[in-house]
């Protein structure tokens, strides 16, 4: 039945053992005929027990009678047995009638006799070692052994193994048990730790120590001593596995705690306080707990200062320059921190008012105008305002109450209102009392009460003023912006019963902190021009419907030539901003741009005041202006890229005049003449140019094209432009669903990308095309079709948005005249930013309906999308220069909204660059969530811009 079955079927099988497993097969099963022999193995046992039988491996030719024998250490025969019931081959076993007792660690010989040979053997088996299967061991020498049949075998030949084995049963064998477990140890870094165990069980016992479950090489005794410990050994778990021939047991784990000397991870920082304040110093340290702290001042221990931080008593200037340090210690050692210096400044209480004077100009009796004064705590201690009082008829102050406390650097806005009850000039003042050393702060005011006989008001730039809208209530201009930014508003004049004639608008310089002035030449004035349009047809049916057919203010007639600055009033132009006539009940809005100069010296942060005057043959009205300049600056070159016409200039324009009319509003043309590029970079903010005037690409759906310049040709063209200016090619227009264009696009891209300087490629599409990833640098996508990729877009290149006459599903911003201007502004600004777009494209700016003539001012109805579908103002953002006798085309309100959007984008980008993207997202995503989900509320947009601007102001160095 075989050895495995024999062992499995017997009682106490678990205690029986053989030298070799029953599955072992010799390498040479049959070594041929040899005649009678006695073949054997010498062995010993680690423990006492009994030999119950003999085994050998049989070849099928090894027939005849086989007798097993056991020989004692002195050569005496201890027992023999004849094999019966043998199988044809394999392991054979015969059991003694009486088991033979053997002694531990004593050498015995087991053998079997055969008559004809054909025995199994492995030659050179015992050349280098014996074979161990504890507690049994087949010896290396002498082994294997052979001799004359029936005698104890004692000869060896080629260290052969003749595959003779015994069946052994240990006497009273017991598995190991642990009497004393290893105990946890605590040492200091650099010391060793010793662990030990006591165990009982049948010998011999073997030991293997483990660290964190892994065996430790050489750690095989009942005790183990670690090498010198390091801090990384802290918390290590040590256990030992004890084993013998019967079984094994694993001890419980002992924890090694390695105490590290303290190390300081964060040093105390120097502090600056004001006399009367406390100062807090803190340290962070690592090391074995518990850590002890002792703070010192100028090297002397401070009583009771024994925690990780220390707060001084209220300081005086006598403590100025004191040095504070701390000693951190534990059982393993101590460390002293660096010294932190304490600076104690004397308390200063200063309250400044800006501006220090207010001029309200001429205000109608019965009306009111409000200007703001910024009260700023410029000292280093809190200032408490105890009272605000005014003098002068019609003047009052609000928004700052008694007991208002301003922390150092904090500001509050004091609103000063002039509401004259009679005509004539009035002077007055505001007195702000406080505990500041320069108290009281005073502001002087002047104003004139008038009966202007006509109504004026102020309207925000995102409000389209209708010809007969009711007057608004806003009577003063209050704006805020950054250096390098153009801010805008509208002043509206309504004709009285008899109408108005010779209406003109003028502006004063704006006076700010410490006499700083924004000159009147930085205030650009326009008269808004009304035109009638046929409304946008079949807009898509979504959430952004047009306002429809009607009369809208859109073109802007400048008072001065935008290029030369010359006044246009004296020209023979058919359209003039000056000397306007306003019929009874009709509104005439005027657009006002205020360009805040670059440079801190030119426009330091603070409040600037001035006025705008509306004069007529029937009277005059003055509107006060307050401009807050925030303490940051927009770059001359916008971060957001743009391409704003893909057509040659219309009659009346040149490439230069068209490009500069756009750049005045922070929008770039298709390409800039190379000779202008350097000055346009510096003076106009040029941030990119096409190379298309050198090589028009014009790739078609079928793979046709106008030109594919080589890398060498691209290098030659690019060399004409200033180094660092972004250059690009407009490769193809709206090739949606095409595949024949792939080859020329890839070829041009490869040539452009191999150029000496970066030359980008772009094309307009409804969606990105994975087949062209790596070949298109600017993916210009029609957002109205709502196929914008998942953000962030990481497939190569960047994203631009564009708008066309195709209104798609009717949800996205549209730029026709009969849509509110927030459409242009939010796309160019906050929507482009939140949707991951870095650029903006529009196909044409001067697509005039009647050439360079008055007809193009009066008619902007176009059907660019075909089918007779009206698209008022599509392709028209500038208006012809001839009717206004200007050297440059005139802008429209929609172009101003685009400019303002590009400036909004800059606010968000600057904050992103300052690591404030999470704040930007929190502010903008509620109003610019997606192309189909955005706020149509101008106030929401303006509030978001104000939040970003105030944050940039606070973050300014």
XYZ file of C-alpha atoms in Angstrom, residues 117-749:
633
model
C 21.635 -6.593 -6.922
C 19.719 -4.057 -9.007
C 19.776 -1.735 -5.955
C 18.938 2.004 -6.029
C 21.651 4.584 -5.325
C 22.623 8.257 -5.657
C 26.372 8.528 -6.170
C 28.280 11.320 -4.390
C 25.187 12.059 -2.320
C 27.153 12.496 0.930
C 30.196 14.218 -0.571
C 29.649 17.593 1.091
C 27.159 16.964 3.893
C 24.888 14.543 5.581
C 21.097 14.760 5.464
C 19.118 16.231 8.361
C 15.459 15.805 9.170
C 15.409 16.556 12.912
C 15.550 14.698 15.118
C 17.029 12.178 12.622
C 20.333 12.750 10.877
C 22.049 10.612 8.174
C 25.763 11.108 8.762
C 28.130 12.372 6.105
C 30.910 10.006 7.247
C 30.748 7.097 7.050
C 27.882 6.905 4.565
C 26.485 5.170 2.699
C 27.862 1.822 3.742
C 27.961 -1.646 2.186
C 29.325 -5.056 3.135
C 28.911 -8.816 2.891
C 25.312 -10.028 3.011
C 24.242 -10.587 6.610
C 27.094 -8.569 8.193
C 27.221 -5.021 9.437
C 28.089 -2.851 6.400
C 31.100 -0.644 7.036
C 32.619 0.129 3.636
C 31.892 3.282 1.585
C 32.103 3.909 -2.133
C 31.814 7.317 -3.850
C 29.848 8.719 -0.879
C 26.820 6.848 -2.213
C 23.320 6.924 -0.734
C 21.784 3.400 -1.054
C 18.384 4.659 0.053
C 18.051 2.721 3.310
C 15.862 4.341 6.013
C 14.372 3.735 9.483
C 10.983 4.303 11.053
C 11.458 6.179 14.333
C 9.196 7.080 17.219
C 10.449 9.526 19.866
C 10.042 8.549 23.478
C 7.819 10.985 25.474
C 8.458 13.852 22.901
C 6.873 17.205 23.765
C 6.556 20.387 21.741
C 8.245 23.520 23.081
C 6.463 25.723 25.598
C 7.639 29.155 26.721
C 8.115 29.621 30.433
C 9.341 33.204 30.465
C 8.417 35.635 27.685
C 10.750 38.343 26.306
C 10.172 41.664 28.085
C 9.977 45.132 26.552
C 13.059 47.320 26.858
C 13.763 51.040 26.918
C 17.166 52.371 25.887
C 18.732 55.600 24.685
C 19.916 56.070 21.116
C 23.304 54.351 20.735
C 22.732 51.757 23.449
C 22.021 48.059 22.851
C 19.010 46.117 24.111
C 18.951 42.456 25.202
C 15.945 40.153 25.012
C 15.762 36.578 26.390
C 13.326 33.666 26.603
C 13.097 30.414 28.613
C 11.424 27.385 27.082
C 10.906 23.703 27.808
C 10.275 20.733 25.550
C 12.024 17.798 23.994
C 15.577 18.727 23.232
C 17.295 19.934 21.283
C 15.425 23.273 21.152
C 16.110 25.706 18.304
C 15.675 29.489 18.504
C 15.084 32.117 15.802
C 14.652 35.738 16.869
C 12.527 38.092 14.743
C 12.309 41.879 14.407
C 8.956 43.191 13.196
C 8.158 39.672 11.926
C 11.363 39.195 9.928
C 14.042 36.695 10.984
C 17.282 38.224 12.324
C 20.320 36.619 10.755
C 22.435 34.731 13.334
C 20.028 35.333 16.214
C 19.575 31.616 17.115
C 20.101 31.369 20.871
C 17.779 31.841 23.817
C 18.840 35.482 24.127
C 19.479 38.265 21.607
C 21.330 41.559 21.938
C 20.690 44.251 19.322
C 23.363 46.348 17.659
C 23.647 49.962 18.829
C 20.127 51.374 18.435
C 19.014 54.354 16.353
C 15.852 56.428 16.493
C 14.393 54.363 13.650
C 14.378 51.328 15.978
C 11.857 52.995 18.262
C 8.701 50.899 18.483
C 10.275 47.792 16.927
C 8.759 44.458 18.025
C 10.990 41.515 18.958
C 9.809 37.903 19.235
C 11.426 34.430 19.080
C 10.316 31.161 17.470
C 11.287 28.087 19.590
C 11.138 24.724 17.797
C 12.057 21.045 18.194
C 11.310 17.785 16.454
C 7.727 17.845 17.662
C 6.654 21.391 16.915
C 7.296 25.090 17.465
C 5.925 28.043 19.406
C 6.269 31.814 18.933
C 6.763 34.080 21.926
C 4.809 37.243 22.569
C 6.355 40.419 21.150
C 8.497 42.707 23.262
C 8.566 46.392 22.339
C 11.810 48.302 22.023
C 11.555 51.936 23.034
C 14.489 54.051 21.907
C 14.592 57.416 23.571
C 15.963 60.168 21.292
C 17.552 63.323 22.551
C 15.502 66.413 21.689
C 15.851 68.017 18.262
C 14.308 71.376 17.377
C 12.198 71.331 14.217
C 10.898 74.913 14.357
C 12.974 77.659 15.954
C 11.465 80.575 17.884
C 10.828 83.520 15.546
C 11.729 87.111 16.261
C 8.778 89.308 17.122
C 7.908 92.971 16.799
C 5.293 94.437 19.127
C 4.117 97.795 20.283
C 4.707 98.923 23.837
C 1.901 97.571 25.990
C 1.442 94.435 23.901
C 2.651 90.950 24.737
C 4.858 88.783 22.561
C 4.560 85.033 22.149
C 7.494 82.813 21.255
C 7.088 79.144 20.372
C 9.295 76.174 19.585
C 8.622 72.781 18.039
C 10.818 69.832 18.986
C 10.960 66.100 18.579
C 12.424 63.509 20.930
C 11.394 60.944 23.484
C 8.613 62.081 25.770
C 8.368 63.690 28.134
C 10.063 66.825 26.836
C 10.868 69.606 29.268
C 11.171 73.291 28.372
C 12.910 76.217 30.009
C 12.680 79.628 28.353
C 15.428 82.162 28.872
C 15.626 85.920 28.399
C 19.098 87.230 27.634
C 20.473 83.891 28.856
C 18.651 83.865 32.212
C 15.947 81.313 32.959
C 12.441 82.773 33.173
C 10.558 81.508 36.210
C 7.519 79.409 35.267
C 8.275 79.519 31.527
C 8.305 75.754 31.077
C 6.027 74.969 28.139
C 6.531 74.843 24.388
C 5.489 78.479 24.067
C 6.039 81.543 26.189
C 4.056 84.778 26.276
C 5.730 87.786 27.801
C 4.048 90.255 30.100
C 2.993 93.566 28.555
C 6.178 94.938 27.030
C 7.911 98.240 27.470
C 10.494 99.865 25.264
C 13.177 98.879 27.785
C 12.767 95.294 26.533
C 13.616 96.319 22.999
C 16.372 94.048 21.660
C 15.925 91.299 24.266
C 16.925 87.789 23.174
C 14.682 84.810 23.912
C 15.722 81.156 23.680
C 14.562 77.843 25.125
C 16.337 74.707 26.400
C 14.484 71.501 25.477
C 15.475 68.377 27.395
C 14.529 64.782 28.154
C 16.154 61.721 29.659
C 18.379 61.363 26.599
C 19.807 64.877 26.516
C 19.045 68.537 25.824
C 19.260 71.134 23.060
C 19.168 74.938 23.075
C 17.224 76.832 20.426
C 18.382 79.795 18.406
C 17.751 83.186 19.970
C 14.753 85.206 18.821
C 14.933 88.975 19.035
C 12.147 91.073 20.514
C 11.591 94.482 18.985
C 9.384 96.823 21.015
C 8.242 99.906 19.152
C 6.709 102.920 20.785
C 2.960 103.202 20.226
C 1.836 105.573 17.424
C -1.744 106.680 16.857
C -2.299 108.298 13.433
C -5.572 108.716 11.522
C -5.331 110.001 7.943
C -8.172 111.138 5.695
C -7.954 110.849 1.898
C -8.773 113.008 0.086
C -8.417 115.946 2.406
C -10.775 118.059 0.302
C -13.910 117.379 -1.708
C -15.330 119.361 -4.601
C -18.925 118.520 -5.403
C -19.207 120.946 -8.298
C -22.668 122.053 -9.267
C -25.521 120.038 -7.829
C -29.184 120.705 -8.505
C -31.166 121.934 -5.559
C -33.316 119.096 -4.404
C -30.735 116.552 -5.593
C -27.869 114.997 -3.656
C -24.379 113.804 -4.446
C -22.175 111.593 -2.282
C -18.395 111.280 -2.299
C -16.260 108.959 -0.238
C -13.376 109.763 2.097
C -11.078 106.963 3.198
C -10.104 107.078 6.861
C -6.956 104.996 7.433
C -5.174 104.080 10.625
C -1.572 104.749 9.574
C -0.106 104.109 13.025
C 0.768 100.899 14.794
C -1.929 100.934 17.487
C -5.711 100.831 17.315
C -7.459 104.163 16.837
C -10.915 104.832 18.266
C -13.055 107.396 16.464
C -15.034 109.334 19.035
C -17.149 111.497 16.751
C -17.823 112.855 13.242
C -19.269 116.327 12.710
C -19.923 118.534 9.668
C -20.244 122.224 8.956
C -21.732 123.967 5.958
C -25.293 124.089 4.640
C -26.337 120.926 2.847
C -23.337 118.819 3.926
C -23.694 115.643 5.976
C -21.571 112.574 6.771
C -22.480 108.951 7.303
C -21.192 105.367 7.466
C -18.672 105.955 10.297
C -20.114 106.143 13.788
C -18.731 107.062 17.184
C -16.642 104.388 18.908
C -15.551 102.901 15.582
C -12.214 101.145 16.157
C -9.678 100.867 13.368
C -6.830 98.392 13.740
C -3.409 99.362 12.350
C -3.649 99.540 8.547
C -7.457 99.260 8.599
C -9.600 101.725 6.662
C -13.198 102.866 6.763
C -15.144 104.836 4.168
C -16.790 108.001 5.321
C -19.603 109.045 2.980
C -19.962 112.806 2.607
C -23.164 114.050 0.970
C -23.975 117.466 -0.505
C -27.714 118.146 -0.853
C -28.128 121.886 -1.526
C -31.450 123.468 -0.695
C -30.689 126.734 -2.432
C -28.554 128.025 -5.233
C -25.073 129.410 -4.632
C -21.675 128.284 -3.490
C -21.226 126.532 -0.169
C -18.097 125.662 1.803
C -17.945 123.330 4.729
C -15.916 120.736 6.518
C -15.937 117.382 8.238
C -14.176 116.876 11.548
C -13.259 113.368 12.675
C -12.270 113.228 16.342
C -10.291 110.296 17.714
C -7.571 109.302 20.145
C -4.961 109.708 17.388
C -2.132 112.106 18.105
C -2.996 114.065 14.952
C -6.699 114.340 15.887
C -8.874 115.783 14.603
C -8.702 114.786 10.934
C -10.406 117.392 8.780
C -11.831 117.373 5.259
C -12.825 120.576 3.494
C -15.758 120.642 1.052
C -17.033 122.968 -1.613
C -20.148 122.757 -3.718
C -22.574 124.910 -5.600
C -26.314 124.632 -5.563
C -27.754 125.268 -9.033
C -30.957 125.134 -10.956
C -29.648 123.390 -14.090
C -33.079 123.055 -15.712
C -32.181 119.579 -16.960
C -31.665 116.172 -15.440
C -28.405 114.267 -15.296
C -27.509 110.991 -13.682
C -24.789 108.350 -13.627
C -25.311 104.882 -15.111
C -22.968 101.872 -14.784
C -21.138 100.832 -17.938
C -22.979 97.489 -18.186
C -26.345 99.247 -18.381
C -27.641 100.051 -21.880
C -29.433 103.382 -21.578
C -32.607 103.582 -23.633
C -33.564 106.780 -25.433
C -36.532 107.411 -23.156
C -35.579 105.568 -19.973
C -36.608 107.243 -16.728
C -33.831 109.110 -14.933
C -31.693 107.155 -12.522
C -30.873 108.125 -8.957
C -27.080 107.895 -9.038
C -25.692 111.453 -8.982
C -21.949 110.921 -8.574
C -19.285 108.737 -10.114
C -17.527 106.266 -7.831
C -15.070 103.881 -9.478
C -12.204 101.681 -8.387
C -9.412 100.061 -10.338
C -5.767 99.124 -10.616
C -2.851 100.962 -12.101
C -2.725 100.234 -15.824
C -6.483 99.632 -15.956
C -9.161 101.625 -17.791
C -12.365 101.987 -15.786
C -15.564 103.304 -17.273
C -19.015 104.681 -16.568
C -21.790 106.671 -18.252
C -23.292 110.094 -17.624
C -26.803 110.562 -18.987
C -28.437 113.878 -19.876
C -32.185 114.121 -20.398
C -33.671 116.963 -22.379
C -36.132 119.207 -20.470
C -39.401 120.423 -21.915
C -37.688 122.905 -24.199
C -34.824 120.609 -25.118
C -31.125 121.342 -24.894
C -28.629 122.738 -27.347
C -24.857 122.961 -27.528
C -24.451 120.173 -25.011
C -20.827 119.365 -24.194
C -18.997 117.303 -21.609
C -15.624 118.002 -20.026
C -13.601 116.471 -17.212
C -11.123 117.805 -14.700
C -7.914 116.162 -13.611
C -8.273 113.832 -10.645
C -6.354 114.778 -7.511
C -5.238 112.078 -5.117
C -2.900 111.300 -2.215
C -0.188 113.848 -1.479
C -1.092 115.892 -4.523
C -0.763 113.054 -7.025
C -2.730 113.815 -10.176
C -4.308 111.787 -12.940
C -4.388 114.318 -15.779
C -7.573 115.220 -17.598
C -6.022 113.787 -20.777
C -6.439 110.333 -19.187
C -10.191 110.842 -19.180
C -11.577 109.919 -22.604
C -15.092 111.091 -23.443
C -17.532 109.832 -26.073
C -21.066 110.684 -27.082
C -23.092 107.516 -27.455
C -24.891 107.086 -30.795
C -28.275 105.426 -31.125
C -29.053 103.098 -34.014
C -32.057 100.956 -34.832
C -31.620 97.236 -35.528
C -33.629 94.260 -36.647
C -33.401 91.744 -33.842
C -31.510 88.462 -33.846
C -33.623 85.741 -35.442
C -33.776 82.032 -34.505
C -31.340 82.396 -31.646
C -31.577 78.744 -30.542
C -34.341 78.850 -27.975
C -32.146 78.584 -24.865
C -31.720 80.606 -21.698
C -30.084 83.640 -23.329
C -32.630 85.231 -25.651
C -31.934 88.501 -27.494
C -33.743 91.704 -26.577
C -35.056 91.930 -30.130
C -35.581 94.725 -32.615
C -35.229 98.240 -31.270
C -33.019 101.279 -30.833
C -29.782 100.837 -28.929
C -26.830 102.991 -27.925
C -23.779 101.275 -29.435
C -21.248 103.330 -31.521
C -19.174 105.851 -29.562
C -18.342 109.222 -31.122
C -15.048 110.456 -29.635
C -14.494 114.076 -28.692
C -10.845 113.712 -29.722
C -9.068 111.712 -32.413
C -7.936 108.486 -30.679
C -4.604 108.451 -32.547
C -3.584 112.127 -32.649
C -5.541 113.495 -29.692
C -6.772 116.383 -31.836
C -10.198 117.792 -31.022
C -12.767 116.750 -33.609
C -15.290 119.443 -32.819
C -13.857 121.919 -35.318
C -13.897 119.478 -38.223
C -16.450 119.203 -40.995
C -17.501 115.772 -39.805
C -21.120 114.735 -40.169
C -21.019 113.111 -36.718
C -19.603 115.056 -33.790
C -19.561 114.453 -30.071
C -19.689 118.149 -29.259
C -22.488 120.735 -29.369
C -25.200 118.102 -29.270
C -28.888 118.864 -29.245
C -31.181 116.833 -27.024
C -34.914 116.850 -27.570
C -37.430 117.037 -24.754
C -37.750 113.755 -22.899
C -34.874 112.203 -24.838
C -31.753 110.788 -23.248
C -28.201 111.378 -24.398
C -25.676 109.107 -22.668
C -21.973 109.923 -22.636
C -19.324 107.266 -22.174
C -16.351 107.989 -19.896
C -13.067 106.036 -19.872
C -10.539 106.805 -17.130
C -7.106 105.328 -17.791
C -5.165 104.885 -14.559
C -1.445 105.459 -15.258
C 1.120 102.722 -14.745
C 3.675 103.165 -11.962
C 3.360 103.796 -8.237
C 4.908 107.215 -8.602
C 2.324 108.235 -11.212
C -0.749 106.918 -9.415
C -0.130 105.905 -5.802
C -2.903 103.960 -4.128
C -5.675 106.015 -2.619
C -8.725 108.088 -3.467
C -8.717 110.609 -6.328
C -11.418 113.201 -6.864
C -12.451 115.464 -9.679
C -15.559 116.235 -11.671
C -17.340 115.942 -14.983
C -19.245 118.963 -16.214
C -22.186 118.941 -18.633
C -22.694 122.347 -20.174
C -25.386 123.612 -22.511
C -26.951 126.819 -23.686
C -29.631 126.177 -21.077
C -27.342 125.623 -18.094
C -24.576 123.573 -16.532
C -24.411 120.543 -14.246
C -21.349 119.134 -12.481
C -21.011 115.533 -11.381
C -18.360 114.702 -8.783
C -15.940 111.881 -9.499
C -14.287 109.643 -6.909
C -11.754 107.075 -8.070
C -10.127 104.562 -5.701
C -6.800 103.324 -7.037
C -5.938 99.926 -5.612
C -2.351 99.095 -4.771
C -1.601 96.726 -7.632
C -0.973 97.062 -11.357
C -2.196 95.315 -14.477
C 0.507 94.371 -16.981
C 0.784 96.367 -20.182
C 0.442 93.146 -22.162
C -2.734 91.259 -21.229
C -2.327 87.673 -20.035
C -5.330 86.657 -22.116
C -4.519 86.301 -25.816
C -6.857 87.388 -28.593
C -7.207 87.463 -32.364
C -9.874 89.850 -33.527
C -10.190 89.857 -37.266
C -9.498 87.355 -40.033
C -10.280 89.700 -42.923
C -8.216 92.367 -44.664
C -8.936 95.900 -43.373
C -12.073 97.546 -44.712
C -11.849 100.711 -46.787
C -10.961 103.530 -44.400
C -8.727 101.268 -42.333
C -5.175 100.058 -42.781
C -3.626 97.095 -41.052
C -1.977 99.547 -38.655
C -5.028 101.691 -37.884
C -7.250 98.618 -37.485
C -4.756 96.927 -35.162
C -4.330 100.021 -32.990
C -8.049 100.732 -32.746
C -8.367 97.224 -31.352
C -5.261 97.361 -29.131
C -6.560 100.539 -27.450
C -9.189 98.176 -26.090
C -6.706 95.371 -25.205
C -7.674 93.275 -28.251
C -5.117 92.106 -30.835
C -5.624 92.037 -34.609
C -4.801 89.144 -36.904
C -1.218 90.243 -37.447
C 0.766 93.335 -36.608
C 3.072 94.909 -39.165
C 6.564 93.843 -38.131
C 7.829 97.423 -38.221
C 5.254 98.440 -35.618
C 5.603 95.429 -33.338
C 8.290 96.725 -30.997
C 6.549 100.030 -30.258
C 3.152 98.319 -30.120
C 4.496 95.910 -27.492
C 5.661 98.811 -25.338
C 2.914 101.344 -25.942
C -0.161 99.374 -26.982
C 0.218 96.080 -25.102
C 0.723 93.841 -28.159
C 0.979 90.264 -26.827
C 0.896 88.165 -30.036
C 0.966 88.454 -33.812
C 0.213 86.170 -36.689
C 2.755 85.427 -39.415
C -0.109 85.100 -41.878
C 0.832 88.279 -43.764
C 3.983 86.395 -44.835
C 2.310 83.044 -45.514
C -1.436 82.646 -45.702
C -2.119 78.993 -44.825
C -5.780 78.395 -45.700
C -5.944 74.606 -45.229
C -9.164 73.149 -46.651
C -11.243 70.108 -45.686
C -9.945 68.126 -48.697
C -6.318 68.797 -47.758
C -5.785 71.691 -50.125
C -3.995 74.805 -48.890
C -2.570 78.131 -49.982
C 0.919 77.640 -48.527
C 2.867 75.462 -46.083
C 6.077 77.349 -45.217
C 9.180 75.390 -44.328
C 10.923 75.775 -40.984
C 13.557 77.910 -42.678
C 10.899 80.204 -44.139
C 9.177 80.458 -40.744
C 12.487 81.387 -39.108
C 13.035 84.131 -41.678
C 9.554 85.593 -41.105
C 9.761 85.317 -37.316
C 13.101 87.112 -37.230
C 11.304 90.346 -38.202
C 9.519 90.478 -34.836
C 10.817 91.313 -31.351
C 12.210 88.380 -29.404
C 9.693 87.056 -26.906
C 6.592 88.155 -28.797
C 4.193 85.265 -29.283
C 3.766 84.324 -32.967
C 1.260 82.028 -34.624
C -0.437 80.778 -37.783
C -4.202 80.576 -38.255
C -4.207 77.266 -40.115
C -7.828 76.491 -40.882
C -11.357 77.723 -40.368
C -14.157 75.520 -38.976
C -13.038 72.226 -40.550
C -15.494 70.170 -38.520
C -15.706 66.483 -39.392
C -12.813 66.653 -41.875
C -9.972 64.152 -42.135
C -8.343 65.172 -45.405
C -6.851 68.177 -43.632
C -4.805 66.075 -41.186
C -1.674 65.758 -43.317
C -1.103 69.467 -44.113
C -1.974 70.448 -40.524
C 0.594 68.022 -39.148
C 3.191 69.168 -41.656
C 2.748 72.853 -40.835
C 2.771 72.114 -37.099
